[in-house]
Tab-separated table of C-alpha atoms in Angstrom:
chain	number	residue	atom	x	y	z
Q	1	UNK	CA	-0.041	-0.089	0.000
Q	2	UNK	CA	2.778	2.382	0.747
Q	3	UNK	CA	4.569	1.756	-2.519
Q	4	UNK	CA	1.406	2.280	-4.189
Q	5	UNK	CA	0.982	5.495	-2.544
Q	6	UNK	CA	4.249	6.784	-3.426
Q	7	UNK	CA	4.013	5.566	-7.029
Q	8	UNK	CA	0.476	7.052	-7.055
Q	9	UNK	CA	2.251	10.741	-6.667
Q	10	UNK	CA	3.797	10.629	-10.277
Q	11	UNK	CA	1.853	10.693	-13.384
Q	12	UNK	CA	1.919	6.911	-14.009
Q	13	UNK	CA	-1.005	4.691	-13.052
Q	14	UNK	CA	-0.823	2.056	-10.368
Q	15	UNK	CA	-2.064	-1.665	-10.811
Q	16	UNK	CA	-1.634	-4.121	-8.047
Q	17	UNK	CA	-1.806	-7.826	-8.219
Q	18	UNK	CA	-2.267	-9.904	-5.183
Q	19	UNK	CA	-0.913	-13.221	-5.707
Q	20	UNK	CA	-3.392	-14.829	-3.380
Q	21	UNK	CA	-6.117	-13.696	-5.538
Q	22	UNK	CA	-4.651	-14.779	-8.938
Q	23	UNK	CA	-5.142	-18.178	-10.697
Q	24	UNK	CA	-2.200	-19.049	-12.636
Q	25	UNK	CA	-1.320	-22.280	-14.216
Q	26	UNK	CA	2.203	-23.968	-14.636
Q	27	UNK	CA	4.652	-23.182	-17.468
Q	28	UNK	CA	3.791	-24.863	-20.743
Q	29	UNK	CA	0.184	-24.946	-20.044
Q	30	UNK	CA	-2.363	-22.600	-21.579
Q	31	UNK	CA	-2.671	-19.087	-19.852
Q	32	UNK	CA	-5.481	-18.604	-17.364
Q	33	UNK	CA	-7.594	-15.510	-17.595
Q	34	UNK	CA	-5.412	-14.079	-14.881
Q	35	UNK	CA	-2.187	-15.306	-16.768
Q	36	UNK	CA	-3.473	-13.028	-19.786
Q	37	UNK	CA	-4.328	-10.186	-17.512
Q	38	UNK	CA	-1.121	-10.315	-15.601
Q	39	UNK	CA	1.038	-10.637	-18.933
Q	40	UNK	CA	-0.894	-7.738	-20.319
Q	41	UNK	CA	-0.575	-5.329	-17.753
Q	42	UNK	CA	3.181	-6.065	-17.103
Q	43	UNK	CA	3.639	-5.709	-20.878
Q	44	UNK	CA	1.909	-2.237	-20.784
Q	45	UNK	CA	3.603	-1.234	-17.519
Q	46	UNK	CA	6.497	1.568	-17.748
Q	47	UNK	CA	7.735	-0.209	-14.721
Q	48	UNK	CA	7.138	-3.081	-12.250
Q	49	UNK	CA	7.669	-3.857	-8.304
Q	50	UNK	CA	7.978	-7.391	-7.610
Q	51	UNK	CA	7.595	-8.496	-3.935
Q	52	UNK	CA	8.369	-11.609	-2.452
Q	53	UNK	CA	8.507	-13.210	0.918
Q	54	UNK	CA	11.695	-15.423	1.823
Q	55	UNK	CA	10.741	-19.053	2.187
Q	56	UNK	CA	13.571	-21.602	3.136
Q	57	UNK	CA	16.313	-19.182	1.609
Q	58	UNK	CA	14.601	-18.355	-1.672
Q	59	UNK	CA	11.957	-16.701	-3.381
Q	60	UNK	CA	8.206	-17.843	-2.870
Q	61	UNK	CA	6.805	-20.349	-5.284
Q	62	UNK	CA	4.158	-17.854	-6.231
Q	63	UNK	CA	6.411	-14.903	-7.352
Q	64	UNK	CA	8.436	-17.426	-9.584
Q	65	UNK	CA	4.988	-18.797	-11.099
Q	66	UNK	CA	4.019	-15.050	-11.525
Q	67	UNK	CA	7.500	-14.682	-13.715
Q	68	UNK	CA	6.726	-17.660	-15.708
Q	69	UNK	CA	3.472	-16.701	-16.694
Q	70	UNK	CA	5.039	-13.471	-18.304
Q	71	UNK	CA	6.080	-15.537	-21.228
Q	72	UNK	CA	8.981	-16.213	-23.525
Q	73	UNK	CA	10.258	-13.559	-24.191
Q	74	UNK	CA	9.392	-12.255	-20.944
Q	75	UNK	CA	6.964	-8.979	-20.420
Q	76	UNK	CA	9.601	-8.030	-18.185
Q	77	UNK	CA	12.119	-7.792	-20.838
Q	78	UNK	CA	13.522	-4.216	-20.891
Q	79	UNK	CA	11.323	-3.119	-18.030
Q	80	UNK	CA	12.664	-1.398	-15.055
Q	81	UNK	CA	11.839	-3.495	-12.049
Q	82	UNK	CA	12.295	-2.836	-8.524
Q	83	UNK	CA	12.337	-5.663	-5.988
Q	84	UNK	CA	11.057	-6.056	-2.327
Q	85	UNK	CA	11.550	-8.669	0.070
Q	86	UNK	CA	10.387	-9.594	3.402
Q	87	UNK	CA	11.165	-12.079	6.071
Q	88	UNK	CA	10.408	-13.264	9.682
Q	89	UNK	CA	14.197	-13.361	10.437
Q	90	UNK	CA	16.319	-10.583	11.573
Q	91	UNK	CA	18.457	-10.655	8.617
Q	92	UNK	CA	15.651	-10.173	6.370
Q	93	UNK	CA	15.201	-11.601	2.857
Q	94	UNK	CA	18.590	-11.102	1.352
Q	95	UNK	CA	18.732	-14.733	-0.321
Q	96	UNK	CA	15.398	-14.116	-1.873
Q	97	UNK	CA	16.222	-10.962	-3.403
Q	98	UNK	CA	19.554	-12.136	-4.570
Q	99	UNK	CA	17.684	-15.195	-6.283
Q	100	UNK	CA	15.075	-12.630	-7.752
Q	101	UNK	CA	17.566	-10.373	-9.211
Q	102	UNK	CA	19.047	-13.374	-11.034
Q	103	UNK	CA	15.768	-14.570	-12.296
Q	104	UNK	CA	14.889	-10.942	-13.447
Q	105	UNK	CA	18.256	-10.273	-15.056
Q	106	UNK	CA	17.989	-13.532	-16.862
Q	107	UNK	CA	14.671	-12.538	-18.452
Q	108	UNK	CA	16.093	-9.314	-19.512
Q	109	UNK	CA	14.631	-6.880	-16.803
Q	110	UNK	CA	16.471	-3.954	-15.991
Q	111	UNK	CA	16.841	-4.575	-12.198
Q	112	UNK	CA	16.639	-1.086	-10.200
Q	113	UNK	CA	19.618	-0.700	-7.712
Q	114	UNK	CA	18.558	-0.600	-3.953
Q	115	UNK	CA	16.347	-3.466	-3.473
Q	116	UNK	CA	14.577	-3.406	0.046
Q	117	UNK	CA	14.553	-6.083	2.447
Q	118	UNK	CA	12.091	-5.902	5.463
Q	119	UNK	CA	13.237	-7.869	8.311
Q	120	UNK	CA	11.159	-8.983	11.325
Q	121	UNK	CA	7.949	-8.722	9.121
Q	122	UNK	CA	5.500	-9.535	11.939
Q	123	UNK	CA	6.790	-6.402	13.705
Q	124	UNK	CA	6.789	-4.196	10.710
Q	125	UNK	CA	3.168	-5.074	9.593
Q	126	UNK	CA	-0.151	-5.405	11.184
Q	127	UNK	CA	-2.316	-8.286	10.319
Q	128	UNK	CA	-3.944	-6.344	7.392
Q	129	UNK	CA	-0.733	-5.481	5.837
Q	130	UNK	CA	-0.590	-1.954	6.887
Q	131	UNK	CA	2.836	-0.788	7.927
Q	132	UNK	CA	3.450	-0.247	11.545
Q	133	UNK	CA	7.010	0.458	11.610
Q	134	UNK	CA	8.648	3.891	10.704
Q	135	UNK	CA	11.653	2.465	9.098
Q	136	UNK	CA	10.061	-0.101	7.139
Q	137	UNK	CA	7.681	2.652	5.679
Q	138	UNK	CA	10.575	4.819	4.882
Q	139	UNK	CA	12.388	1.888	3.074
Q	140	UNK	CA	9.082	1.355	0.938
Q	141	UNK	CA	8.694	4.841	-0.016
Q	142	UNK	CA	12.304	4.862	-1.110
Q	143	UNK	CA	11.771	1.730	-3.084
Q	144	UNK	CA	9.226	3.560	-5.051
Q	145	UNK	CA	11.239	6.724	-5.256
Q	146	UNK	CA	14.080	4.647	-6.530
Q	147	UNK	CA	11.894	3.079	-9.314
Q	148	UNK	CA	10.762	6.432	-10.579
Q	149	UNK	CA	14.186	8.225	-10.358
Q	150	UNK	CA	15.555	4.998	-12.519
Q	151	UNK	CA	12.759	5.658	-15.046
Q	152	UNK	CA	13.140	9.237	-15.228
Q	153	UNK	CA	16.951	9.524	-15.428
Q	154	UNK	CA	17.806	6.487	-17.465
Q	155	UNK	CA	14.676	4.993	-19.023
Q	156	UNK	CA	12.679	7.708	-20.394
Q	157	UNK	CA	15.893	9.805	-21.988
Q	158	UNK	CA	16.520	6.427	-23.898
Q	159	UNK	CA	13.157	6.313	-25.511
Q	160	UNK	CA	12.811	9.989	-26.170
Q	161	UNK	CA	16.413	9.678	-27.900
Q	162	UNK	CA	15.682	6.818	-29.798
Q	163	UNK	CA	12.408	8.554	-31.197
Q	164	UNK	CA	13.947	11.623	-31.938
Q	165	UNK	CA	16.792	9.565	-33.952
Q	166	UNK	CA	13.790	7.861	-36.121
Q	167	UNK	CA	12.465	11.037	-37.259
Q	168	UNK	CA	8.904	11.634	-36.298
Q	169	UNK	CA	8.645	8.334	-34.364
Q	170	UNK	CA	6.737	9.383	-31.104
Q	171	UNK	CA	7.930	8.324	-27.947
Q	172	UNK	CA	5.618	5.767	-25.636
Q	173	UNK	CA	3.188	8.018	-24.090
Q	174	UNK	CA	4.534	7.454	-20.656
Q	175	UNK	CA	8.000	8.504	-21.768
Q	176	UNK	CA	7.493	12.066	-21.467
Q	177	UNK	CA	5.159	12.199	-18.455
Q	178	UNK	CA	7.561	11.257	-15.417
């Protein structure tokens, strides 16, 4: 919610997918309606935030399934992607973020520096998912800011320059609205 709020202050629209509400199938099988909707939303997005809990030293099966449903080549290819991990332990989600960074890099995503790891997740959020810890809230707002800064300073200039070089080819509609 905090990340959505912070991103909502920009000119970009924000669409959130809750993995618990998605019905996705395994790779190699036909996409479900939710899979089609997820893939289309990511393909149309200017940037993406991926969040995962750390389970047994790695990413959750659900976030991996979401990435698998983005196709080949992946809808994440060429997209700026900010990473968020949460964990119950005091060292946070370092291992899952490392793994997710590798997966995203493999499919061609532009992984934004400054991934955020929230440790002691039960103390940082209440049962409804609202942030109760000031440091966690600041980190989440910083994640959104990092994504927007990366898009503004690195991604949008690339598209504007490419459009100018192509003589008259307009940039994507989001390239000049950051």
